[in-house]
């Protein structure tokens, strides 16, 4: 069979499609975006008309996924780690309701924060929800876990978490695919109140979930993704979770491990295998990308001088992603030291593209703020967060999706004036609308700049739910129409932008300023596509 | 056979196209491949790199350990030095000499080239100029790949086939422009290699 060359993220998508998935729900977020994009462009998915449109945010995605599962179909919900915070209410409760059709929640973590505001470890959320977690080591395992995950989910009648990290999500390798499965037919849950989490029913459901724990453990015990490699030298044993196993293998080619190794790819922890390793080895090294979850569990709270080694005792750095060299050092193996980076090499941080509309709005904002003073601009998650860097230094916050507006509100309540929020169009419809409603409810004096480039830019230009309806949304939420101002962010309109911003900042109520110009990246891409199409037409 | 390659450049300069072409070529030769790339925030005009590993044997890590890369292929001169800790003692550094200046403290070009030429095995090529000469000004990335091709353990023809597959969708003209660029880069290196060998005798 011909191999497909896929990113880890894409391998999950292909595995889910081949596993009989009927739909994927997601909001874009690095490094998870490519899962859904792959489904959007896949031939089988298109022929089968699998759902793959973007959701407004991760919570709506999670709930829609649960709805499709309710109707008996196999569904996947995808997000980045911080997206799971947004979806957490629905996610945790989905373990209590259980599922009908198989449900996989694929979450991509970003240790080392390549493109994120923290490096939280989603396995804690999986454990919190008390559901099984898959953690693939390779692209092939990512495929296989997605392919098999629906069946485990249906067998246990609860959702399954699939946890990957940036390195696997964005690394390509050859994948062998398996036969395409049929989609499930529409069916209702056997119990009509399965999904009704009234306390009386929720208590029963929760006991059911608790009762399932031993079954999940048995599944993990016999899982092909949890492999025990015996070896003679028991001075140390190694538990390698997910992608950490690759870094271990890099140091011991062809899996010739001198020490016993437990490769861990399915949680909850397989008790028998873990106990065997801990009992037969003098010390145990835990290799896991992200937080020390397994290490903490093995170490416990009181056992300060335990034989468990890892991030907590300093054998491995406490933060940041793993790599083959960190693993080698933790085992006392020799590593090569390459040449140092010459001092002549300067930093090259990311920046707003030449011609980007955010540049023009920051230029106008900076000029306006000369009159009003510093440190009054709250911002959000997106390309425009780069406005925090020189030469602009325009913004003073970036916390979570939508926080710009609500933080501006809180600051305004505290007496900051003018209190300004800068948010993107897609981030606004993700989590800014309810924040704006809070401002409208109290007529809080805030100036909200929704920098509308018609796309979800930072993640590569996905459709934005806000496109074509921003003014209506704001007016619908109760912002006075005369204080919803639209601008064209171009250098030639600089003076006009400054004067509108000034007017609205002086206004003692809620105002929304919408500078609108298409993202320079999506614009040049659509121009190229038109050119190719025209050339094809000429042929 | 194995080639551990670091690709480097600035977001938007086309290192992922290089990776895609080499990837296709590796598949054609039934080799294992792993290629870790950067998406998201860093793509916006920042420094970007990709770890590309090709081998006859199964590949373990998606990342190349320090000091083990056989070659650094860079589409930008300053970026070629950023990943020097990964280059092995006998590794090659192949880089474009046309700078991408989007920062105020970009180093002096002469000093930069001098730093690159300190390395025992290096190829510096003005890929933008050569791409213009072969009338393929937007394919400087393929010129650099061509210049690096003698040091990658894959038949040259497979790289051309890789270009055909990757750029097929964009039409025959684009395919040919990229192949011309690849060839020009290859010829440049072959010539330089011969000169260097003669010089050392």
GROMACS .gro file of N, CA and C in nm, chain A residues 250-370:
model
  363
  250UNK      N    1   1.590   0.744   1.996
  250UNK     CA    2   1.699   0.811   1.925
  250UNK      C    3   1.833   0.778   1.992
  251UNK      N    4   1.828   0.761   2.123
  251UNK     CA    5   1.950   0.733   2.198
  251UNK      C    6   1.983   0.585   2.205
  252UNK      N    7   1.884   0.501   2.176
  252UNK     CA    8   1.906   0.355   2.172
  252UNK      C    9   1.850   0.302   2.041
  253UNK      N   10   1.928   0.311   1.931
  253UNK     CA   11   1.876   0.272   1.800
  253UNK      C   12   1.821   0.129   1.799
  254UNK      N   13   1.720   0.109   1.715
  254UNK     CA   14   1.655  -0.022   1.697
  254UNK      C   15   1.595  -0.076   1.828
  255UNK      N   16   1.557   0.014   1.915
  255UNK     CA   17   1.490  -0.022   2.042
  255UNK      C   18   1.571  -0.118   2.128
  256UNK      N   19   1.703  -0.108   2.115
  256UNK     CA   20   1.788  -0.195   2.199
  256UNK      C   21   1.813  -0.124   2.332
  257UNK      N   22   1.712  -0.130   2.418
  257UNK     CA   23   1.721  -0.060   2.546
  257UNK      C   24   1.798  -0.145   2.648
  258UNK      N   25   1.896  -0.088   2.715
  258UNK     CA   26   1.967  -0.164   2.819
  258UNK      C   27   1.884  -0.177   2.947
  259UNK      N   28   1.788  -0.084   2.965
  259UNK     CA   29   1.706  -0.082   3.086
  259UNK      C   30   1.561  -0.115   3.050
  260UNK      N   31   1.485  -0.167   3.146
  260UNK     CA   32   1.342  -0.190   3.120
  260UNK      C   33   1.273  -0.058   3.083
  261UNK      N   34   1.187  -0.065   2.982
  261UNK     CA   35   1.118   0.056   2.936
  261UNK      C   36   0.968   0.027   2.925
  262UNK      N   37   0.888   0.117   2.977
  262UNK     CA   38   0.744   0.111   2.954
  262UNK      C   39   0.706   0.226   2.861
  263UNK      N   40   0.666   0.190   2.740
  263UNK     CA   41   0.617   0.293   2.648
  263UNK      C   42   0.470   0.315   2.678
  264UNK      N   43   0.434   0.441   2.706
  264UNK     CA   44   0.299   0.471   2.751
  264UNK      C   45   0.226   0.553   2.645
  265UNK      N   46   0.115   0.499   2.594
  265UNK     CA   47   0.038   0.571   2.494
  265UNK      C   48  -0.110   0.575   2.524
  266UNK      N   49  -0.150   0.504   2.630
  266UNK     CA   50  -0.293   0.504   2.665
  266UNK      C   51  -0.311   0.511   2.816
  267UNK      N   52  -0.391   0.607   2.862
  267UNK     CA   53  -0.420   0.626   3.004
  267UNK      C   54  -0.565   0.587   3.030
  268UNK      N   55  -0.607   0.559   3.155
  268UNK     CA   56  -0.532   0.574   3.279
  268UNK      C   57  -0.410   0.481   3.285
  269UNK      N   58  -0.320   0.507   3.378
  269UNK     CA   59  -0.199   0.428   3.386
  269UNK      C   60  -0.231   0.281   3.402
  270UNK      N   61  -0.162   0.197   3.326
  270UNK     CA   62  -0.180   0.053   3.342
  270UNK      C   63  -0.109   0.008   3.470
  271UNK      N   64  -0.186  -0.015   3.576
  271UNK     CA   65  -0.130  -0.033   3.710
  271UNK      C   66  -0.028  -0.148   3.716
  272UNK      N   67  -0.063  -0.262   3.658
  272UNK     CA   68   0.023  -0.381   3.669
  272UNK      C   69   0.160  -0.355   3.605
  273UNK      N   70   0.157  -0.296   3.488
  273UNK     CA   71   0.283  -0.269   3.417
  273UNK      C   72   0.368  -0.166   3.492
  274UNK      N   73   0.303  -0.060   3.540
  274UNK     CA   74   0.376   0.044   3.612
  274UNK      C   75   0.436  -0.014   3.741
  275UNK      N   76   0.355  -0.092   3.812
  275UNK     CA   77   0.401  -0.151   3.939
  275UNK      C   78   0.520  -0.244   3.916
  276UNK      N   79   0.512  -0.321   3.808
  276UNK     CA   80   0.621  -0.413   3.775
  276UNK      C   81   0.752  -0.336   3.755
  277UNK      N   82   0.742  -0.228   3.677
  277UNK     CA   83   0.863  -0.150   3.649
  277UNK      C   84   0.920  -0.087   3.777
  278UNK      N   85   0.831  -0.028   3.856
  278UNK     CA   86   0.875   0.039   3.978
  278UNK      C   87   0.936  -0.062   4.075
  279UNK      N   88   0.875  -0.181   4.083
  279UNK     CA   89   0.924  -0.282   4.177
  279UNK      C   90   1.057  -0.342   4.135
  280UNK      N   91   1.075  -0.360   4.004
  280UNK     CA   92   1.197  -0.433   3.965
  280UNK      C   93   1.317  -0.341   3.939
  281UNK      N   94   1.295  -0.208   3.939
  281UNK     CA   95   1.407  -0.119   3.911
  281UNK      C   96   1.444  -0.037   4.035
  282UNK      N   97   1.575  -0.008   4.046
  282UNK     CA   98   1.621   0.070   4.161
  282UNK      C   99   1.570   0.214   4.155
  283UNK      N  100   1.570   0.269   4.033
  283UNK     CA  101   1.517   0.403   4.013
  283UNK      C  102   1.426   0.402   3.891
  284UNK      N  103   1.338   0.502   3.883
  284UNK     CA  104   1.251   0.511   3.766
  284UNK      C  105   1.259   0.653   3.710
  285UNK      N  106   1.291   0.662   3.582
  285UNK     CA  107   1.296   0.792   3.515
  285UNK      C  108   1.167   0.809   3.434
  286UNK      N  109   1.097   0.919   3.456
  286UNK     CA  110   0.974   0.944   3.380
  286UNK      C  111   1.002   1.050   3.275
  287UNK      N  112   0.980   1.013   3.148
  287UNK     CA  113   0.997   1.106   3.037
  287UNK      C  114   0.860   1.143   2.983
  288UNK      N  115   0.820   1.267   3.002
  288UNK     CA  116   0.689   1.310   2.951
  288UNK      C  117   0.701   1.455   2.904
  289UNK      N  118   0.640   1.482   2.787
  289UNK     CA  119   0.643   1.617   2.733
  289UNK      C  120   0.527   1.694   2.793
  290UNK      N  121   0.557   1.807   2.857
  290UNK     CA  122   0.451   1.882   2.925
  290UNK      C  123   0.477   1.883   3.073
  291UNK      N  124   0.370   1.878   3.152
  291UNK     CA  125   0.383   1.880   3.298
  291UNK      C  126   0.420   1.740   3.350
  292UNK      N  127   0.475   1.731   3.471
  292UNK     CA  128   0.509   1.600   3.527
  292UNK      C  129   0.387   1.528   3.584
  293UNK      N  130   0.296   1.485   3.500
  293UNK     CA  131   0.172   1.421   3.545
  293UNK      C  132   0.198   1.282   3.603
  294UNK      N  133   0.261   1.198   3.522
  294UNK     CA  134   0.288   1.061   3.567
  294UNK      C  135   0.387   1.064   3.684
  295UNK      N  136   0.485   1.150   3.671
  295UNK     CA  137   0.587   1.160   3.777
  295UNK      C  138   0.522   1.196   3.911
  296UNK      N  139   0.433   1.293   3.909
  296UNK     CA  140   0.365   1.334   4.033
  296UNK      C  141   0.283   1.220   4.091
  297UNK      N  142   0.216   1.147   4.002
  297UNK     CA  143   0.133   1.036   4.049
  297UNK      C  144   0.218   0.929   4.116
  298UNK      N  145   0.333   0.900   4.057
  298UNK     CA  146   0.419   0.795   4.112
  298UNK      C  147   0.489   0.842   4.239
  299UNK      N  148   0.526   0.967   4.240
  299UNK     CA  149   0.603   1.022   4.350
  299UNK      C  150   0.516   1.044   4.473
  300UNK      N  151   0.392   1.085   4.449
  300UNK     CA  152   0.307   1.117   4.563
  300UNK      C  153   0.349   1.247   4.627
  301UNK      N  154   0.289   1.281   4.738
  301UNK     CA  155   0.313   1.410   4.801
  301UNK      C  156   0.422   1.402   4.907
  302UNK      N  157   0.422   1.295   4.984
  302UNK     CA  158   0.513   1.288   5.099
  302UNK      C  159   0.649   1.230   5.065
  303UNK      N  160   0.655   1.157   4.955
  303UNK     CA  161   0.775   1.081   4.924
  303UNK      C  162   0.882   1.169   4.860
  304UNK      N  163   0.940   1.258   4.938
  304UNK     CA  164   1.033   1.357   4.885
  304UNK      C  165   1.160   1.296   4.827
  305UNK      N  166   1.209   1.190   4.888
  305UNK     CA  167   1.334   1.131   4.842
  305UNK      C  168   1.311   1.003   4.762
  306UNK      N  169   1.204   1.005   4.688
  306UNK     CA  170   1.166   0.881   4.621
  306UNK      C  171   1.264   0.848   4.510
  307UNK      N  172   1.249   0.729   4.457
  307UNK     CA  173   1.336   0.686   4.349
  307UNK      C  174   1.285   0.730   4.212
  308UNK      N  175   1.181   0.812   4.214
  308UNK     CA  176   1.123   0.858   4.087
  308UNK      C  177   1.198   0.983   4.039
  309UNK      N  178   1.250   0.975   3.918
  309UNK     CA  179   1.329   1.085   3.860
  309UNK      C  180   1.251   1.150   3.745
  310UNK      N  181   1.272   1.277   3.729
  310UNK     CA  182   1.203   1.345   3.618
  310UNK      C  183   1.216   1.496   3.630
  311UNK      N  184   1.107   1.564   3.602
  311UNK     CA  185   1.110   1.711   3.604
  311UNK      C  186   1.110   1.766   3.746
  312UNK      N  187   1.054   1.691   3.841
  312UNK     CA  188   1.037   1.745   3.976
  312UNK      C  189   1.168   1.747   4.055
  313UNK      N  190   1.256   1.650   4.028
  313UNK     CA  191   1.382   1.647   4.104
  313UNK      C  192   1.497   1.709   4.024
  314UNK      N  193   1.465   1.769   3.910
  314UNK     CA  194   1.568   1.840   3.834
  314UNK      C  195   1.648   1.753   3.737
  315UNK      N  196   1.616   1.623   3.729
  315UNK     CA  197   1.685   1.538   3.632
  315UNK      C  198   1.658   1.590   3.490
  316UNK      N  199   1.539   1.644   3.473
  316UNK     CA  200   1.495   1.702   3.345
  316UNK      C  201   1.447   1.844   3.376
  317UNK      N  202   1.472   1.941   3.285
  317UNK     CA  203   1.425   2.078   3.310
  317UNK      C  204   1.276   2.081   3.343
  318UNK      N  205   1.237   2.169   3.431
  318UNK     CA  206   1.098   2.174   3.479
  318UNK      C  207   1.001   2.221   3.371
  319UNK      N  208   1.051   2.304   3.277
  319UNK     CA  209   0.961   2.354   3.172
  319UNK      C  210   1.021   2.329   3.034
  320UNK      N  211   0.940   2.356   2.933
  320UNK     CA  212   0.988   2.343   2.795
  320UNK      C  213   0.974   2.202   2.740
  321UNK      N  214   0.976   2.192   2.607
  321UNK     CA  215   0.957   2.060   2.546
  321UNK      C  216   1.084   1.977   2.555
  322UNK      N  217   1.066   1.847   2.546
  322UNK     CA  218   1.179   1.754   2.550
  322UNK      C  219   1.245   1.749   2.413
  323UNK      N  220   1.365   1.694   2.409
  323UNK     CA  221   1.431   1.664   2.282
  323UNK      C  222   1.530   1.551   2.307
  324UNK      N  223   1.592   1.497   2.202
  324UNK     CA  224   1.680   1.380   2.222
  324UNK      C  225   1.797   1.411   2.315
  325UNK      N  226   1.847   1.535   2.313
  325UNK     CA  227   1.963   1.569   2.396
  325UNK      C  228   1.927   1.575   2.545
  326UNK      N  229   1.810   1.631   2.576
  326UNK     CA  230   1.766   1.636   2.716
  326UNK      C  231   1.751   1.494   2.771
  327UNK      N  232   1.693   1.406   2.688
  327UNK     CA  233   1.674   1.267   2.731
  327UNK      C  234   1.810   1.199   2.750
  328UNK      N  235   1.903   1.223   2.657
  328UNK     CA  236   2.037   1.163   2.669
  328UNK      C  237   2.103   1.207   2.799
  329UNK      N  238   2.097   1.336   2.827
  329UNK     CA  239   2.161   1.387   2.950
  329UNK      C  240   2.098   1.327   3.075
  330UNK      N  241   1.966   1.310   3.072
  330UNK     CA  242   1.898   1.257   3.191
  330UNK      C  243   1.939   1.113   3.218
  331UNK      N  244   1.991   1.045   3.116
  331UNK     CA  245   2.036   0.906   3.132
  331UNK      C  246   2.188   0.899   3.144
  332UNK      N  247   2.252   1.014   3.151
  332UNK     CA  248   2.397   1.017   3.165
  332UNK      C  249   2.470   0.978   3.038
  333UNK      N  250   2.402   0.984   2.925
  333UNK     CA  251   2.466   0.949   2.798
  333UNK      C  252   2.539   1.071   2.743
  334UNK      N  253   2.639   1.042   2.662
  334UNK     CA  254   2.719   1.150   2.606
  334UNK      C  255   2.639   1.221   2.495
  335UNK      N  256   2.646   1.353   2.495
  335UNK     CA  257   2.583   1.427   2.385
  335UNK      C  258   2.689   1.508   2.313
  336UNK      N  259   2.666   1.532   2.185
  336UNK     CA  260   2.760   1.614   2.109
  336UNK      C  261   2.730   1.761   2.136
  337UNK      N  262   2.832   1.840   2.146
  337UNK     CA  263   2.812   1.983   2.160
  337UNK      C  264   2.851   2.045   2.027
  338UNK      N  265   2.755   2.105   1.961
  338UNK     CA  266   2.784   2.168   1.832
  338UNK      C  267   2.854   2.301   1.850
  339UNK      N  268   2.884   2.364   1.738
  339UNK     CA  269   2.947   2.497   1.744
  339UNK      C  270   2.848   2.597   1.800
  340UNK      N  271   2.895   2.697   1.872
  340UNK     CA  272   2.802   2.798   1.924
  340UNK      C  273   2.746   2.886   1.811
  341UNK      N  274   2.634   2.949   1.838
  341UNK     CA  275   2.578   3.044   1.741
  341UNK      C  276   2.668   3.168   1.744
  342UNK      N  277   2.723   3.210   1.629
  342UNK     CA  278   2.811   3.328   1.628
  342UNK      C  279   2.738   3.451   1.684
  343UNK      N  280   2.812   3.534   1.756
  343UNK     CA  281   2.749   3.649   1.822
  343UNK      C  282   2.690   3.748   1.723
  344UNK      N  283   2.736   3.739   1.600
  344UNK     CA  284   2.691   3.830   1.495
  344UNK      C  285   2.542   3.810   1.460
  345UNK      N  286   2.489   3.691   1.495
  345UNK     CA  287   2.351   3.659   1.457
  345UNK      C  288   2.252   3.737   1.545
  346UNK      N  289   2.169   3.819   1.481
  346UNK     CA  290   2.073   3.902   1.555
  346UNK      C  291   1.940   3.829   1.568
  347UNK      N  292   1.862   3.868   1.667
  347UNK     CA  293   1.727   3.813   1.684
  347UNK      C  294   1.637   3.856   1.568
  348UNK      N  295   1.548   3.766   1.530
  348UNK     CA  296   1.452   3.804   1.427
  348UNK      C  297   1.314   3.759   1.473
  349UNK      N  298   1.249   3.842   1.556
  349UNK     CA  299   1.116   3.804   1.606
  349UNK      C  300   1.011   3.816   1.496
  350UNK      N  301   0.897   3.748   1.513
  350UNK     CA  302   0.790   3.763   1.413
  350UNK      C  303   0.741   3.909   1.412
  351UNK      N  304   0.681   3.949   1.303
  351UNK     CA  305   0.631   4.087   1.292
  351UNK      C  306   0.507   4.091   1.205
  352UNK      N  307   0.435   4.200   1.214
  352UNK     CA  308   0.319   4.218   1.127
  352UNK      C  309   0.366   4.230   0.983
  353UNK      N  310   0.295   4.166   0.890
  353UNK     CA  311   0.335   4.167   0.749
  353UNK      C  312   0.338   4.311   0.695
  354UNK      N  313   0.422   4.332   0.595
  354UNK     CA  314   0.420   4.461   0.524
  354UNK      C  315   0.282   4.475   0.461
  355UNK      N  316   0.221   4.590   0.478
  355UNK     CA  317   0.089   4.614   0.418
  355UNK      C  318  -0.027   4.567   0.503
  356UNK      N  319   0.002   4.514   0.623
  356UNK     CA  320  -0.105   4.463   0.711
  356UNK      C  321  -0.187   4.580   0.768
  357UNK      N  322  -0.318   4.562   0.773
  357UNK     CA  323  -0.406   4.669   0.821
  357UNK      C  324  -0.383   4.701   0.969
  358UNK      N  325  -0.339   4.598   1.047
  358UNK     CA  326  -0.314   4.624   1.190
  358UNK      C  327  -0.207   4.731   1.209
  359UNK      N  328  -0.110   4.738   1.116
  359UNK     CA  329  -0.004   4.840   1.125
  359UNK      C  330  -0.065   4.979   1.123
  360UNK      N  331  -0.159   4.999   1.030
  360UNK     CA  332  -0.216   5.133   1.014
  360UNK      C  333  -0.300   5.173   1.135
  361UNK      N  334  -0.371   5.074   1.190
  361UNK     CA  335  -0.455   5.108   1.306
  361UNK      C  336  -0.366   5.137   1.428
  362UNK      N  337  -0.255   5.064   1.442
  362UNK     CA  338  -0.165   5.093   1.555
  362UNK      C  339  -0.098   5.230   1.540
  363UNK      N  340  -0.064   5.267   1.417
  363UNK     CA  341  -0.007   5.400   1.396
  363UNK      C  342  -0.106   5.508   1.438
  364UNK      N  343  -0.232   5.488   1.399
  364UNK     CA  344  -0.335   5.586   1.434
  364UNK      C  345  -0.360   5.586   1.585
  365UNK      N  346  -0.365   5.466   1.643
  365UNK     CA  347  -0.392   5.455   1.787
  365UNK      C  348  -0.280   5.522   1.867
  366UNK      N  349  -0.156   5.496   1.828
  366UNK     CA  350  -0.043   5.556   1.901
  366UNK      C  351  -0.050   5.707   1.899
  367UNK      N  352  -0.086   5.759   1.783
  367UNK     CA  353  -0.093   5.905   1.776
  367UNK      C  354  -0.206   5.958   1.864
  368UNK      N  355  -0.320   5.889   1.861
  368UNK     CA  356  -0.434   5.932   1.943
  368UNK      C  357  -0.398   5.927   2.091
  369UNK      N  358  -0.326   5.824   2.130
  369UNK     CA  359  -0.296   5.803   2.273
  369UNK      C  360  -0.196   5.904   2.329
  370UNK      N  361  -0.127   5.977   2.239
  370UNK     CA  362  -0.035   6.081   2.289
  370UNK      C  363  -0.111   6.177   2.379
   0.00000   0.00000   0.00000
